[in-house]
PDB file of C-alpha atoms in Angstrom:
ATOM      1  CA  MET X 609       0.000   0.000   0.000  1.00 94.00           C
ATOM      2  CA  ILE X 610       2.765   2.464   1.003  1.00 97.00           C
ATOM      3  CA  ARG X 611       6.283   1.997  -0.310  1.00 97.00           C
ATOM      4  CA  ILE X 612       9.131   4.207   0.855  1.00 97.00           C
ATOM      5  CA  GLU X 613      12.447   3.850  -0.948  1.00 98.00           C
ATOM      6  CA  HIS X 614      15.790   5.416   0.019  1.00 98.00           C
ATOM      7  CA  VAL X 615      14.249   8.579   1.448  1.00 98.00           C
ATOM      8  CA  TYR X 616      16.575  11.345   2.603  1.00 98.00           C
ATOM      9  CA  LYS X 617      15.513  14.563   4.324  1.00 98.00           C
ATOM     10  CA  LYS X 618      17.751  17.230   5.816  1.00 97.00           C
ATOM     11  CA  PHE X 619      16.835  20.223   7.961  1.00 96.00           C
ATOM     12  CA  PRO X 620      19.395  22.965   8.749  1.00 95.00           C
ATOM     13  CA  GLY X 621      22.121  21.271  10.774  1.00 93.00           C
ATOM     14  CA  VAL X 622      20.456  17.843  11.020  1.00 95.00           C
ATOM     15  CA  VAL X 623      19.729  14.859   8.810  1.00 96.00           C
ATOM     16  CA  ALA X 624      16.168  13.862   9.732  1.00 97.00           C
ATOM     17  CA  LEU X 625      15.853  10.844   7.419  1.00 98.00           C
ATOM     18  CA  ASP X 626      18.898   8.972   6.154  1.00 97.00           C
ATOM     19  CA  ASP X 627      18.276   6.419   3.380  1.00 97.00           C
ATOM     20  CA  VAL X 628      14.997   5.146   4.878  1.00 98.00           C
ATOM     21  CA  SER X 629      13.174   2.307   3.087  1.00 98.00           C
ATOM     22  CA  ILE X 630      10.030   0.582   4.366  1.00 97.00           C
ATOM     23  CA  ARG X 631       6.837  -1.002   3.057  1.00 97.00           C
ATOM     24  CA  ILE X 632       3.445  -0.872   4.739  1.00 97.00           C
ATOM     25  CA  LYS X 633       0.885  -3.420   3.595  1.00 96.00           C
ATOM     26  CA  LYS X 634      -2.892  -3.073   3.555  1.00 96.00           C
ATOM     27  CA  ASN X 635      -4.454  -3.852   6.976  1.00 96.00           C
ATOM     28  CA  GLU X 636      -1.048  -3.664   8.652  1.00 97.00           C
ATOM     29  CA  ILE X 637      -0.522  -1.643  11.836  1.00 97.00           C
ATOM     30  CA  VAL X 638       3.009  -0.276  12.012  1.00 98.00           C
ATOM     31  CA  CYS X 639       4.180   1.502  15.165  1.00 98.00           C
ATOM     32  CA  LEU X 640       7.178   3.806  14.781  1.00 98.00           C
ATOM     33  CA  ILE X 641       9.079   4.152  18.039  1.00 98.00           C
ATOM     34  CA  GLY X 642      12.377   5.679  19.084  1.00 97.00           C
ATOM     35  CA  PRO X 643      13.884   8.626  20.969  1.00 96.00           C
ATOM     36  CA  SER X 644      12.856  12.212  20.283  1.00 93.00           C
ATOM     37  CA  GLY X 645      14.486  13.546  17.150  1.00 93.00           C
ATOM     38  CA  SER X 646      14.928  10.115  15.595  1.00 96.00           C
ATOM     39  CA  GLY X 647      12.946  10.974  12.445  1.00 97.00           C
ATOM     40  CA  LYS X 648       9.649   9.243  13.222  1.00 97.00           C
ATOM     41  CA  SER X 649       7.360  12.248  12.773  1.00 96.00           C
ATOM     42  CA  THR X 650       9.316  13.473   9.747  1.00 97.00           C
ATOM     43  CA  LEU X 651       8.824  10.078   8.105  1.00 97.00           C
ATOM     44  CA  LEU X 652       5.103  10.137   8.861  1.00 96.00           C
ATOM     45  CA  ARG X 653       4.700  13.694   7.550  1.00 95.00           C
ATOM     46  CA  SER X 654       6.657  12.793   4.414  1.00 96.00           C
ATOM     47  CA  ILE X 655       4.153  10.065   3.557  1.00 95.00           C
ATOM     48  CA  ASN X 656       1.372  12.571   2.916  1.00 92.00           C
ATOM     49  CA  GLY X 657       3.560  15.403   1.663  1.00 91.00           C
ATOM     50  CA  LEU X 658       3.537  17.634   4.733  1.00 92.00           C
ATOM     51  CA  GLU X 659       7.330  17.402   4.507  1.00 94.00           C
ATOM     52  CA  LYS X 660       9.004  17.435   1.101  1.00 94.00           C
ATOM     53  CA  ILE X 661      11.796  14.889   0.877  1.00 96.00           C
ATOM     54  CA  ASP X 662      15.181  15.766  -0.630  1.00 96.00           C
ATOM     55  CA  LYS X 663      15.871  12.365  -2.190  1.00 97.00           C
ATOM     56  CA  GLY X 664      14.137   9.026  -2.629  1.00 97.00           C
ATOM     57  CA  GLU X 665      10.651   7.949  -3.614  1.00 97.00           C
ATOM     58  CA  ILE X 666       7.346   7.380  -1.822  1.00 97.00           C
ATOM     59  CA  TYR X 667       4.562   5.371  -3.469  1.00 96.00           C
ATOM     60  CA  PHE X 668       0.922   5.043  -2.456  1.00 95.00           C
ATOM     61  CA  ASP X 669      -0.960   2.204  -4.154  1.00 93.00           C
ATOM     62  CA  ASP X 670       1.970   1.967  -6.613  1.00 92.00           C
ATOM     63  CA  GLU X 671       1.609   5.635  -7.601  1.00 92.00           C
ATOM     64  CA  LEU X 672       4.694   7.801  -7.090  1.00 94.00           C
ATOM     65  CA  ILE X 673       3.856  10.709  -4.786  1.00 92.00           C
ATOM     66  CA  ASN X 674       5.089  14.125  -5.885  1.00 91.00           C
ATOM     67  CA  ALA X 675       4.744  16.622  -3.030  1.00 87.00           C
ATOM     68  CA  ASP X 676       5.076  19.507  -5.533  1.00 89.00           C
ATOM     69  CA  ASN X 677       1.999  18.352  -7.439  1.00 91.00           C
ATOM     70  CA  GLU X 678      -0.837  19.963  -5.477  1.00 89.00           C
ATOM     71  CA  GLU X 679      -3.597  18.286  -7.462  1.00 90.00           C
ATOM     72  CA  GLN X 680      -2.123  14.850  -6.839  1.00 91.00           C
ATOM     73  CA  MET X 681      -1.460  15.609  -3.162  1.00 90.00           C
ATOM     74  CA  CYS X 682      -5.094  16.645  -2.629  1.00 88.00           C
ATOM     75  CA  LYS X 683      -6.241  13.287  -4.006  1.00 90.00           C
ATOM     76  CA  VAL X 684      -3.695  11.343  -1.945  1.00 92.00           C
ATOM     77  CA  ARG X 685      -4.601  13.190   1.262  1.00 91.00           C
ATOM     78  CA  THR X 686      -8.286  12.310   0.893  1.00 91.00           C
ATOM     79  CA  LYS X 687      -7.173   8.667   1.209  1.00 94.00           C
ATOM     80  CA  MET X 688      -4.957   9.295   4.241  1.00 95.00           C
ATOM     81  CA  GLY X 689      -6.362  10.393   7.569  1.00 95.00           C
ATOM     82  CA  PHE X 690      -3.813  12.332   9.630  1.00 95.00           C
ATOM     83  CA  VAL X 691      -4.156  12.818  13.398  1.00 95.00           C
ATOM     84  CA  PHE X 692      -1.785  15.360  14.945  1.00 92.00           C
ATOM     85  CA  GLN X 693      -0.388  15.753  18.459  1.00 89.00           C
ATOM     86  CA  HIS X 694      -2.274  19.002  19.004  1.00 87.00           C
ATOM     87  CA  PHE X 695      -5.610  18.104  17.355  1.00 89.00           C
ATOM     88  CA  ASN X 696      -5.563  20.871  14.677  1.00 90.00           C
ATOM     89  CA  LEU X 697      -9.322  21.351  14.949  1.00 95.00           C
ATOM     90  CA  PHE X 698     -11.002  24.653  14.021  1.00 94.00           C
ATOM     91  CA  PRO X 699     -11.805  26.325  17.384  1.00 91.00           C
ATOM     92  CA  HIS X 700     -14.339  28.746  15.870  1.00 92.00           C
ATOM     93  CA  LEU X 701     -16.473  25.836  14.585  1.00 95.00           C
ATOM     94  CA  THR X 702     -18.644  23.341  16.435  1.00 97.00           C
ATOM     95  CA  VAL X 703     -17.688  19.674  16.597  1.00 98.00           C
ATOM     96  CA  MET X 704     -20.150  18.797  13.837  1.00 98.00           C
ATOM     97  CA  GLN X 705     -18.964  21.667  11.639  1.00 97.00           C
ATOM     98  CA  ASN X 706     -15.409  20.362  12.006  1.00 97.00           C
ATOM     99  CA  LEU X 707     -16.591  16.920  10.946  1.00 97.00           C
ATOM    100  CA  THR X 708     -18.664  17.938   7.916  1.00 97.00           C
ATOM    101  CA  LEU X 709     -16.315  20.511   6.380  1.00 95.00           C
ATOM    102  CA  GLY X 710     -14.047  18.015   4.603  1.00 94.00           C
ATOM    103  CA  PRO X 711     -16.719  15.595   3.329  1.00 96.00           C
ATOM    104  CA  THR X 712     -18.885  18.408   1.893  1.00 96.00           C
ATOM    105  CA  GLU X 713     -16.088  20.578   0.471  1.00 94.00           C
ATOM    106  CA  VAL X 714     -13.693  17.876  -0.731  1.00 92.00           C
ATOM    107  CA  LEU X 715     -15.764  14.725  -1.271  1.00 92.00           C
ATOM    108  CA  GLY X 716     -18.888  16.533  -2.469  1.00 94.00           C
ATOM    109  CA  MET X 717     -21.089  14.833   0.125  1.00 96.00           C
ATOM    110  CA  SER X 718     -24.422  16.449   0.952  1.00 97.00           C
ATOM    111  CA  GLU X 719     -24.686  18.293   4.275  1.00 96.00           C
ATOM    112  CA  GLU X 720     -27.334  15.830   5.437  1.00 97.00           C
ATOM    113  CA  ASP X 721     -25.253  12.753   4.633  1.00 97.00           C
ATOM    114  CA  ALA X 722     -22.127  14.299   6.148  1.00 97.00           C
ATOM    115  CA  LYS X 723     -23.969  15.048   9.394  1.00 97.00           C
ATOM    116  CA  LYS X 724     -25.437  11.561   9.498  1.00 97.00           C
ATOM    117  CA  GLU X 725     -21.995   9.999   9.097  1.00 97.00           C
ATOM    118  CA  GLY X 726     -20.489  12.437  11.599  1.00 97.00           C
ATOM    119  CA  MET X 727     -23.110  11.534  14.203  1.00 97.00           C
ATOM    120  CA  ARG X 728     -22.630   7.810  13.589  1.00 96.00           C
ATOM    121  CA  LEU X 729     -18.915   8.151  14.259  1.00 96.00           C
ATOM    122  CA  LEU X 730     -19.419  10.437  17.271  1.00 97.00           C
ATOM    123  CA  GLU X 731     -21.690   7.796  18.792  1.00 96.00           C
ATOM    124  CA  ARG X 732     -18.965   5.238  18.235  1.00 92.00           C
ATOM    125  CA  VAL X 733     -16.495   7.271  20.349  1.00 94.00           C
ATOM    126  CA  GLY X 734     -19.078   8.284  22.943  1.00 94.00           C
ATOM    127  CA  LEU X 735     -19.290  11.970  21.988  1.00 96.00           C
ATOM    128  CA  GLU X 736     -22.694  12.226  20.325  1.00 96.00           C
ATOM    129  CA  ASP X 737     -23.790  14.736  22.996  1.00 97.00           C
ATOM    130  CA  LYS X 738     -20.935  17.090  21.991  1.00 97.00           C
ATOM    131  CA  ALA X 739     -21.963  17.556  18.340  1.00 97.00           C
ATOM    132  CA  ASP X 740     -23.100  21.166  18.756  1.00 97.00           C
ATOM    133  CA  GLN X 741     -20.402  22.256  21.189  1.00 97.00           C
ATOM    134  CA  TYR X 742     -17.472  24.430  20.146  1.00 96.00           C
ATOM    135  CA  VAL X 743     -14.245  22.453  20.338  1.00 94.00           C
ATOM    136  CA  ASN X 744     -12.590  24.845  22.792  1.00 92.00           C
ATOM    137  CA  LYS X 745     -15.126  23.612  25.379  1.00 93.00           C
ATOM    138  CA  LEU X 746     -13.818  20.034  25.139  1.00 94.00           C
ATOM    139  CA  SER X 747     -11.149  18.267  27.162  1.00 93.00           C
ATOM    140  CA  GLY X 748      -7.925  17.208  25.460  1.00 93.00           C
ATOM    141  CA  GLY X 749      -9.050  13.603  25.210  1.00 94.00           C
ATOM    142  CA  GLN X 750     -12.376  14.652  23.699  1.00 95.00           C
ATOM    143  CA  LYS X 751     -10.625  16.917  21.172  1.00 95.00           C
ATOM    144  CA  GLN X 752      -8.360  14.090  20.059  1.00 95.00           C
ATOM    145  CA  ARG X 753     -11.296  11.703  19.677  1.00 96.00           C
ATOM    146  CA  VAL X 754     -13.045  14.354  17.549  1.00 96.00           C
ATOM    147  CA  ALA X 755      -9.839  14.714  15.502  1.00 96.00           C
ATOM    148  CA  ILE X 756      -9.852  10.958  14.853  1.00 97.00           C
ATOM    149  CA  VAL X 757     -13.534  11.068  13.878  1.00 97.00           C
ATOM    150  CA  ARG X 758     -12.861  14.016  11.554  1.00 96.00           C
ATOM    151  CA  ALA X 759     -10.221  11.942   9.760  1.00 96.00           C
ATOM    152  CA  LEU X 760     -12.551   8.926   9.568  1.00 96.00           C
ATOM    153  CA  CYS X 761     -15.328  11.070   8.055  1.00 96.00           C
ATOM    154  CA  MET X 762     -13.174  11.275   4.912  1.00 95.00           C
ATOM    155  CA  LYS X 763     -13.340   7.462   4.582  1.00 94.00           C
ATOM    156  CA  PRO X 764      -9.549   7.068   4.400  1.00 96.00           C
ATOM    157  CA  GLU X 765      -7.722   3.936   3.299  1.00 96.00           C
ATOM    158  CA  VAL X 766      -4.967   4.498   5.861  1.00 97.00           C
ATOM    159  CA  MET X 767      -4.711   6.416   9.137  1.00 97.00           C
ATOM    160  CA  LEU X 768      -1.513   8.214  10.152  1.00 97.00           C
ATOM    161  CA  PHE X 769      -1.128   9.098  13.846  1.00 97.00           C
ATOM    162  CA  ASP X 770       1.639  11.442  15.032  1.00 96.00           C
ATOM    163  CA  GLU X 771       2.012  10.851  18.789  1.00 94.00           C
ATOM    164  CA  PRO X 772      -1.742  11.259  19.322  1.00 94.00           C
ATOM    165  CA  THR X 773      -1.547  10.992  23.124  1.00 94.00           C
ATOM    166  CA  SER X 774       1.609  13.019  23.858  1.00 91.00           C
ATOM    167  CA  ALA X 775      -0.276  16.279  24.501  1.00 88.00           C
ATOM    168  CA  LEU X 776      -2.845  14.658  26.794  1.00 92.00           C
ATOM    169  CA  ASP X 777      -3.080  14.380  30.549  1.00 89.00           C
ATOM    170  CA  PRO X 778      -2.432  10.775  31.644  1.00 88.00           C
ATOM    171  CA  GLU X 779      -6.066  10.101  32.561  1.00 87.00           C
ATOM    172  CA  MET X 780      -7.176  11.089  29.045  1.00 91.00           C
ATOM    173  CA  VAL X 781      -4.751   8.790  27.219  1.00 94.00           C
ATOM    174  CA  LYS X 782      -6.853   5.641  27.647  1.00 93.00           C
ATOM    175  CA  GLU X 783      -9.969   7.058  25.972  1.00 93.00           C
ATOM    176  CA  VAL X 784      -7.972   7.919  22.830  1.00 95.00           C
ATOM    177  CA  LEU X 785      -6.094   4.610  22.754  1.00 95.00           C
ATOM    178  CA  ASP X 786      -9.407   2.758  23.110  1.00 94.00           C
ATOM    179  CA  VAL X 787     -10.670   4.407  19.909  1.00 95.00           C
ATOM    180  CA  MET X 788      -7.460   3.363  18.145  1.00 96.00           C
ATOM    181  CA  ARG X 789      -7.831  -0.190  19.468  1.00 95.00           C
ATOM    182  CA  GLY X 790     -11.276  -0.264  17.897  1.00 95.00           C
ATOM    183  CA  LEU X 791      -9.791   0.729  14.537  1.00 96.00           C
ATOM    184  CA  ALA X 792      -7.161  -1.980  14.911  1.00 95.00           C
ATOM    185  CA  GLU X 793      -9.871  -4.578  15.493  1.00 94.00           C
ATOM    186  CA  GLU X 794     -11.469  -3.478  12.206  1.00 94.00           C
ATOM    187  CA  ASN X 795      -8.151  -3.996  10.371  1.00 93.00           C
ATOM    188  CA  MET X 796      -7.712  -0.330   9.492  1.00 96.00           C
ATOM    189  CA  THR X 797      -4.270   0.233   7.962  1.00 97.00           C
ATOM    190  CA  MET X 798      -2.406   2.466  10.425  1.00 98.00           C
ATOM    191  CA  VAL X 799       1.022   4.005  10.843  1.00 98.00           C
ATOM    192  CA  ILE X 800       1.433   5.247  14.404  1.00 98.00           C
ATOM    193  CA  VAL X 801       4.235   7.301  15.934  1.00 97.00           C
ATOM    194  CA  THR X 802       3.940   6.568  19.635  1.00 96.00           C
ATOM    195  CA  HIS X 803       5.710   6.454  22.992  1.00 94.00           C
ATOM    196  CA  GLU X 804       3.019   4.148  24.404  1.00 94.00           C
ATOM    197  CA  MET X 805       4.985   0.893  24.474  1.00 95.00           C
ATOM    198  CA  ASN X 806       2.238  -1.295  25.951  1.00 94.00           C
ATOM    199  CA  PHE X 807      -0.201  -0.061  23.307  1.00 95.00           C
ATOM    200  CA  ALA X 808       2.334  -0.750  20.544  1.00 96.00           C
ATOM    201  CA  LYS X 809       2.942  -4.222  21.951  1.00 96.00           C
ATOM    202  CA  GLU X 810      -0.792  -4.888  21.982  1.00 95.00           C
ATOM    203  CA  VAL X 811      -1.979  -3.619  18.578  1.00 96.00           C
ATOM    204  CA  ALA X 812       0.991  -3.476  16.187  1.00 97.00           C
ATOM    205  CA  SER X 813       1.612  -6.002  13.455  1.00 97.00           C
ATOM    206  CA  ARG X 814       5.146  -4.627  13.264  1.00 98.00           C
ATOM    207  CA  ILE X 815       7.369  -2.397  15.386  1.00 98.00           C
ATOM    208  CA  VAL X 816       9.866  -0.138  13.614  1.00 98.00           C
ATOM    209  CA  PHE X 817      12.596   1.371  15.815  1.00 98.00           C
ATOM    210  CA  MET X 818      14.264   4.537  14.509  1.00 98.00           C
ATOM    211  CA  ASP X 819      17.295   6.457  15.700  1.00 97.00           C
ATOM    212  CA  GLY X 820      19.381   9.147  14.036  1.00 96.00           C
ATOM    213  CA  GLY X 821      17.122   9.254  10.998  1.00 97.00           C
ATOM    214  CA  LYS X 822      17.619   5.566  10.254  1.00 98.00           C
ATOM    215  CA  ILE X 823      15.577   2.424  10.752  1.00 98.00           C
ATOM    216  CA  VAL X 824      17.659   0.481  13.257  1.00 98.00           C
ATOM    217  CA  GLU X 825      15.447  -2.560  13.697  1.00 97.00           C
ATOM    218  CA  GLU X 826      11.983  -3.858  12.847  1.00 97.00           C
ATOM    219  CA  ASN X 827      10.123  -6.971  13.899  1.00 97.00           C
ATOM    220  CA  THR X 828       6.863  -8.332  15.242  1.00 97.00           C
ATOM    221  CA  PRO X 829       5.980  -6.973  18.704  1.00 97.00           C
ATOM    222  CA  GLU X 830       6.634 -10.390  20.288  1.00 97.00           C
ATOM    223  CA  GLU X 831      10.146 -10.688  18.858  1.00 97.00           C
ATOM    224  CA  PHE X 832      10.988  -7.000  19.126  1.00 97.00           C
ATOM    225  CA  PHE X 833      10.263  -6.675  22.834  1.00 97.00           C
ATOM    226  CA  ARG X 834      11.395 -10.160  23.825  1.00 96.00           C
ATOM    227  CA  GLU X 835      14.627 -10.379  21.850  1.00 95.00           C
ATOM    228  CA  PRO X 836      15.821  -7.071  20.390  1.00 97.00           C
ATOM    229  CA  LYS X 837      18.839  -7.680  18.189  1.00 96.00           C
ATOM    230  CA  GLU X 838      20.597  -4.318  18.047  1.00 97.00           C
ATOM    231  CA  GLU X 839      22.462  -2.823  21.015  1.00 97.00           C
ATOM    232  CA  ARG X 840      20.854   0.585  20.379  1.00 97.00           C
ATOM    233  CA  THR X 841      17.414  -1.024  20.571  1.00 97.00           C
ATOM    234  CA  LYS X 842      18.287  -2.806  23.808  1.00 97.00           C
ATOM    235  CA  LEU X 843      19.496   0.447  25.363  1.00 96.00           C
ATOM    236  CA  PHE X 844      16.323   2.291  24.335  1.00 96.00           C
ATOM    237  CA  LEU X 845      14.035  -0.427  25.667  1.00 96.00           C
ATOM    238  CA  SER X 846      15.947  -0.604  28.960  1.00 95.00           C
ATOM    239  CA  LYS X 847      15.030   3.036  29.546  1.00 93.00           C
ATOM    240  CA  VAL X 848      11.367   2.965  28.504  1.00 92.00           C
ATOM    241  CA  LEU X 849      10.104  -0.393  29.796  1.00 86.00           C
TER     242      LEU X 849
END
């Protein structure tokens, strides 16, 4: 589904991605883990063109992605739901207005159908009573659940999560992870940047450990956590588990 080949990305003074290659299959759940600054978020943002790579190639459904081609990127992004650390909701709109904006403006869905789908998904995450509230009245956990629903309203083929719980208070983390567990049970293709090791162990089909802009090691959760092969991986896990 997603094919990344020899991707290189440099910011001033730092190489963020250094010859990164990885494939993500349909219905696979890949968790990207590693220390801060290891390139995880840059890799995720490169997949849907939020970061323009300097070298290499990224394919989605065997189509080469060109981040400079706005028309192509608009089409690709409708197939990729992206959930950010800090929600990126429109504070001046209600929850339902946030949910229906994309489907009506981009997908051409009728307002009635968009609201119906929005309400169905809000019910699924336990927020149907918040439909007419402005998002600045919501807790962090509620905002992130709305952000996930907003992405799902676009009927994406893959969901990209960039540390979706890192900006939340600890007691709000579980309600967001529970929504993501539900998506995992439905075999939604997901690429997740996360520091939640127990969650990664539970839902991932594959763990990818990054450091210094490189993929150091990747394996199934069972093998990765039980018998890491690389010394850098062992050191990282000794500090986070």
